[in-house]
PDB file of C-alpha atoms in Angstrom:
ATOM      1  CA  UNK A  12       0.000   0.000   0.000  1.00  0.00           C
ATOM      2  CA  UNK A  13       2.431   2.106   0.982  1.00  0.00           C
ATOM      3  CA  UNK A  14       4.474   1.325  -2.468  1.00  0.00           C
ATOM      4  CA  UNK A  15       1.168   2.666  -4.689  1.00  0.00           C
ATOM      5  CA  UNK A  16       0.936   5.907  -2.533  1.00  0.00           C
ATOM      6  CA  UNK A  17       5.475   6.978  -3.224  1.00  0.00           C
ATOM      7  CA  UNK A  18       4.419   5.879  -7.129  1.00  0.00           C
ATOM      8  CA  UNK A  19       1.378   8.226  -7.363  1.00  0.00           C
ATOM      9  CA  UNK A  20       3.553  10.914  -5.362  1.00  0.00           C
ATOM     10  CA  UNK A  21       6.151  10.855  -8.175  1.00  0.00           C
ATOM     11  CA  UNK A  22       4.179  10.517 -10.803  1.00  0.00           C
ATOM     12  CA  UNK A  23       2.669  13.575  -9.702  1.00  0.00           C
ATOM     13  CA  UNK A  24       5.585  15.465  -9.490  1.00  0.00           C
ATOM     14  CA  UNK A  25       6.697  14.078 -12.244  1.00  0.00           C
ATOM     15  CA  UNK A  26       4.054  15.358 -14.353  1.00  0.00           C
ATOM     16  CA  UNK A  27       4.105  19.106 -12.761  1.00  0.00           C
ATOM     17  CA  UNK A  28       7.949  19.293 -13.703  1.00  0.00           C
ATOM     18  CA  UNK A  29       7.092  18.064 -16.927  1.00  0.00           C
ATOM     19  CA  UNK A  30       4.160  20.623 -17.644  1.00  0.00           C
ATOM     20  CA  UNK A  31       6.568  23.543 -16.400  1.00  0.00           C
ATOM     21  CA  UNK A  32       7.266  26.593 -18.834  1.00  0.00           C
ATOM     22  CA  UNK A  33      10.775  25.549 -20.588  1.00  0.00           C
ATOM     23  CA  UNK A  34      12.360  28.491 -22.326  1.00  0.00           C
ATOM     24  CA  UNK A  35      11.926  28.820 -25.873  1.00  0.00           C
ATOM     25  CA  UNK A  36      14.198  28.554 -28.606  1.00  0.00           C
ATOM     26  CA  UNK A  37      14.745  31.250 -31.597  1.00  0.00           C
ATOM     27  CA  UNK A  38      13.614  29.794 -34.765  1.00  0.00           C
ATOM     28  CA  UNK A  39      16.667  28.045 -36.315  1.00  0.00           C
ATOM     29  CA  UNK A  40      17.326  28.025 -39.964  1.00  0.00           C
ATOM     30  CA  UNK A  41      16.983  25.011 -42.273  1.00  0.00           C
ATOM     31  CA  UNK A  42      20.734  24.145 -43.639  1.00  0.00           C
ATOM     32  CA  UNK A  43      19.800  25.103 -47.163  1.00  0.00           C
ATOM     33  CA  UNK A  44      18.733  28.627 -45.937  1.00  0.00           C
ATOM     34  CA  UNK A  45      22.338  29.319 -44.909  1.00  0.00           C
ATOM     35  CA  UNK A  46      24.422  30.725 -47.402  1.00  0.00           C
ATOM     36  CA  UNK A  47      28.233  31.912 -47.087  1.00  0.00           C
ATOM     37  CA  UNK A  48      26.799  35.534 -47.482  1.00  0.00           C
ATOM     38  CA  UNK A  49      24.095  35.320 -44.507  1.00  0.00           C
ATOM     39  CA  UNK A  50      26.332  33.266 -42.461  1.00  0.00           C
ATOM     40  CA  UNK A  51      26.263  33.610 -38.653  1.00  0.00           C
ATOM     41  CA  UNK A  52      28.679  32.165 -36.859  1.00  0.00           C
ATOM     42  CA  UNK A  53      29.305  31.619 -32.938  1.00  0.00           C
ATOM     43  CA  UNK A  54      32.428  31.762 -30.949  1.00  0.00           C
ATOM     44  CA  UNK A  55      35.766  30.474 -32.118  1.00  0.00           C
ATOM     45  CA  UNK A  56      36.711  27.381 -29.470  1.00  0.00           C
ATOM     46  CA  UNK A  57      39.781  26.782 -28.543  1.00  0.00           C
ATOM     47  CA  UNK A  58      39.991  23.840 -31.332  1.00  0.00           C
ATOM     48  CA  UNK A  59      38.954  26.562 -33.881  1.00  0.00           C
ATOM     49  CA  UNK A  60      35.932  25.522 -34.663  1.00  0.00           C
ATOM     50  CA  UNK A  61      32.621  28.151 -34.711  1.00  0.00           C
ATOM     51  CA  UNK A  62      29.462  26.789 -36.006  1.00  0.00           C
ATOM     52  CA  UNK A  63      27.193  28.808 -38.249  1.00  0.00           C
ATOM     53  CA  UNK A  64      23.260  29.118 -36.890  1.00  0.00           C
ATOM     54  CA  UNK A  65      21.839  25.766 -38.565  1.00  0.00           C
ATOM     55  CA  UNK A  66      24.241  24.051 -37.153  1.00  0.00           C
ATOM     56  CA  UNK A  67      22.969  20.657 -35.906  1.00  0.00           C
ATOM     57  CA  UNK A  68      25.451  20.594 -32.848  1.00  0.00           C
ATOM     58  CA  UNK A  69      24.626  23.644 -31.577  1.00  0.00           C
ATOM     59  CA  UNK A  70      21.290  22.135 -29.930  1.00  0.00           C
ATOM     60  CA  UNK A  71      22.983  21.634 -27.066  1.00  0.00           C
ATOM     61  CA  UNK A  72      23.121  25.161 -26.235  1.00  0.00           C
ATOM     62  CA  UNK A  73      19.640  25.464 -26.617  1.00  0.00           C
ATOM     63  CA  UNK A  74      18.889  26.674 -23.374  1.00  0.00           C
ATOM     64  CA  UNK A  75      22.268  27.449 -21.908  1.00  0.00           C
ATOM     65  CA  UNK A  76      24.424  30.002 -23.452  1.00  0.00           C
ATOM     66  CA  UNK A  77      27.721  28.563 -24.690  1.00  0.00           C
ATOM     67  CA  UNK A  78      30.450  29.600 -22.923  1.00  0.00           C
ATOM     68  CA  UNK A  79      34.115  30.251 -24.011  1.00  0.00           C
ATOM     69  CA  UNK A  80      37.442  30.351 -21.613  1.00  0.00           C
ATOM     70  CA  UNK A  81      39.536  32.514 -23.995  1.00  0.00           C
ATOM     71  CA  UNK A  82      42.838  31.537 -22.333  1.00  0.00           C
ATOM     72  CA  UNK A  83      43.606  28.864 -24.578  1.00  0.00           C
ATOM     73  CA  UNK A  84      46.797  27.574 -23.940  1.00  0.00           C
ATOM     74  CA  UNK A  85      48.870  28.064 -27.007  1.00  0.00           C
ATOM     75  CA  UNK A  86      48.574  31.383 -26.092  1.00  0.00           C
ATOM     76  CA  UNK A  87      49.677  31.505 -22.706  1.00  0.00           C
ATOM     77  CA  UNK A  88      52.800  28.880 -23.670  1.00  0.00           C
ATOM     78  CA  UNK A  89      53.531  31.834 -26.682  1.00  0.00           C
ATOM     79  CA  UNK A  90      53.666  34.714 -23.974  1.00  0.00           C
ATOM     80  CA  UNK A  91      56.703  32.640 -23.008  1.00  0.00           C
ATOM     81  CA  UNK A  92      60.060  34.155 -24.440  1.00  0.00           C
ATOM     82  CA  UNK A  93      62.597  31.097 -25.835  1.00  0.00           C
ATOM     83  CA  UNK A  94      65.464  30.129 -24.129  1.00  0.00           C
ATOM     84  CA  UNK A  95      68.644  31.223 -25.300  1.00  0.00           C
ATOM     85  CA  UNK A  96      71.225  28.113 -25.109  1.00  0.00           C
ATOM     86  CA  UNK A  97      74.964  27.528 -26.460  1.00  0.00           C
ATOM     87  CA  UNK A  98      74.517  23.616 -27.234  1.00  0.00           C
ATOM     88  CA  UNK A  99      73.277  22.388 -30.555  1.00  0.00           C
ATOM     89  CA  UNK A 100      71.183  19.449 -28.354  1.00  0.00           C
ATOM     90  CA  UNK A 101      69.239  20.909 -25.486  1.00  0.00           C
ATOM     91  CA  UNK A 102      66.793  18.536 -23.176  1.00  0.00           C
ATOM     92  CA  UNK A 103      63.461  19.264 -22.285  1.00  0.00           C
ATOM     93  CA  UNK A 104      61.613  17.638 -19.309  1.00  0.00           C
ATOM     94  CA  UNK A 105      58.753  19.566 -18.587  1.00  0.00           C
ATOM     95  CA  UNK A 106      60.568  22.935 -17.525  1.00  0.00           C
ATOM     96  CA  UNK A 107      60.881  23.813 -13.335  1.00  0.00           C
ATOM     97  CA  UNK A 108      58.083  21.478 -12.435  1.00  0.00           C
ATOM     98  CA  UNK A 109      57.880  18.788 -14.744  1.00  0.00           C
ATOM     99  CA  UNK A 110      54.320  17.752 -15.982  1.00  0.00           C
ATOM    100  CA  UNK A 111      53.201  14.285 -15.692  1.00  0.00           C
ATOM    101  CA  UNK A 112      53.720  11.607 -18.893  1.00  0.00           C
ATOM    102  CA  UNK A 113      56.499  14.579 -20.030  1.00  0.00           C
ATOM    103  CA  UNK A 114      59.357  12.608 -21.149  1.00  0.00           C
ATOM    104  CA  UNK A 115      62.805  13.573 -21.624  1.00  0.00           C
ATOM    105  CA  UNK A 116      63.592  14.796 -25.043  1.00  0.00           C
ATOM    106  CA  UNK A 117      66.372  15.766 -27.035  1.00  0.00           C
ATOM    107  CA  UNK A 118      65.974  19.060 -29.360  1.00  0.00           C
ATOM    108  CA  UNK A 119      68.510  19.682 -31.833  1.00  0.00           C
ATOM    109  CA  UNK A 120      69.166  22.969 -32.733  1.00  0.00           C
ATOM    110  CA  UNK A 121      71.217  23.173 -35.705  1.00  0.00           C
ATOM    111  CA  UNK A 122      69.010  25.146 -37.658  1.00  0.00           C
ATOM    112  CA  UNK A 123      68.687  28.690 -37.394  1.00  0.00           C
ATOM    113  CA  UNK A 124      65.181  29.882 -35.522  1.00  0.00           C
ATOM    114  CA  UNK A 125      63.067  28.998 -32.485  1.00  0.00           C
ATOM    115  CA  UNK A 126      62.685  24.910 -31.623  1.00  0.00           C
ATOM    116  CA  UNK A 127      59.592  24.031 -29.736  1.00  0.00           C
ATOM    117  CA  UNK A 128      58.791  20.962 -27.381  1.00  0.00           C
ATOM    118  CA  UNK A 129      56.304  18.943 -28.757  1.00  0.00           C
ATOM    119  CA  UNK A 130      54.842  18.265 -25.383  1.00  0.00           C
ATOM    120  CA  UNK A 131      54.907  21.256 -23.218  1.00  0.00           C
ATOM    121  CA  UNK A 132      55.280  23.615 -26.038  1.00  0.00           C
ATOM    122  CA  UNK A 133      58.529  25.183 -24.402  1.00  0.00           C
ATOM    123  CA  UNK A 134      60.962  27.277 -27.014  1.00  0.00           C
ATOM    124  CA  UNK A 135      64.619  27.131 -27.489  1.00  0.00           C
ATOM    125  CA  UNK A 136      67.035  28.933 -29.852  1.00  0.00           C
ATOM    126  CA  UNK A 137      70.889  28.217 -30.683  1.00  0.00           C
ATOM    127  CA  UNK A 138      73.031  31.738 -30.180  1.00  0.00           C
ATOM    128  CA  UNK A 139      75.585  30.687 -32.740  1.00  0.00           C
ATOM    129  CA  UNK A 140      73.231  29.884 -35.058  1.00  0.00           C
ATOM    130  CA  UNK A 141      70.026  31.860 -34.810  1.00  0.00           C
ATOM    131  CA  UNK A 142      69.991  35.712 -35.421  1.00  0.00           C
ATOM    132  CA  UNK A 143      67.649  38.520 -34.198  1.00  0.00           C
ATOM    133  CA  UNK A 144      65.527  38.270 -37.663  1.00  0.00           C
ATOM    134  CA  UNK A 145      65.806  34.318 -37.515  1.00  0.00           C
ATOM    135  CA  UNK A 146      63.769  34.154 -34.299  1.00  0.00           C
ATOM    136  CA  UNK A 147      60.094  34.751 -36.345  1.00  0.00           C
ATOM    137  CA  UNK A 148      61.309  31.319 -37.679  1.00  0.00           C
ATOM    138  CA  UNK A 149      59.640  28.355 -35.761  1.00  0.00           C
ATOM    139  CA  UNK A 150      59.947  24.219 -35.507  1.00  0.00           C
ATOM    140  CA  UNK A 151      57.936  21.821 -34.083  1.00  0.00           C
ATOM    141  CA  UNK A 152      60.010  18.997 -32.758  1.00  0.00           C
ATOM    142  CA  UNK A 153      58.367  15.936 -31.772  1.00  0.00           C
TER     143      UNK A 153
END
């Protein structure tokens, strides 16, 4: 008896949660109404991607706005100025405080320019090699 009266109490509440006023969504746009000239796009992520209105995935963000942290963090590791170092081999473990699953590597420097990490992102540059106007040149070592 007492398992019929909880079941009627939820269903009750149930059905008053259910009836409640949800906010309403804007009209949305068919995909063939979008054109590249009437295009409206969101935010950039920090993967680059920004989805024009008709945009399937942006249902998610029906009723909660879609929010952005704009300190992605190949900008905050670019703030960084490179190292300046005398070897042509430099190792990188993760900088002052290492980060986890960082392994040692080995970054050659030979060429003229800035050499990055491939895992932390951190920059190095040669002195005998690399020049004032060769630092705009970057490499990705992996």
């Amino acid at each position: 008896m007492t398992r019929m009266l909880y079941l009627s109490i939820i269903s009750r509440h149930s059905i008053r949660l259910a009836s409640t006023n949800l906010p309403q969504a804007g009209k949305v746009p068919e995909p063939k109404e979008v054109t590249p000239q009437n295009a409206q796009f969101d935010q950039v992520t920090h993967t680059g991607q920004a989805w024009d209105q008709a945009d399937y995935r942006l249902a998610r963000y029906e009723y909660n706005p879609k929010t952005i942290n704009p300190n992605i963090a190949a900008h905050l590791i670019a703030e960084i100025p490179p190292k300046a170092v005398d070897e042509r081999v430099v190792s990188c473990g993760g900088g002052e405080t290492p980060a986890l699953g960082h392994p040692l590597v080995f970054i050659n420097l030979d060429k003229p320019g800035t050499h990055a990490c491939g895992y932390c992102g951190q920059r190095f540059y040669n002195t005998h090699v690399t020049t004032e106007k060769d630092l705009s040149i970057h490499h990705i070592e992996c």
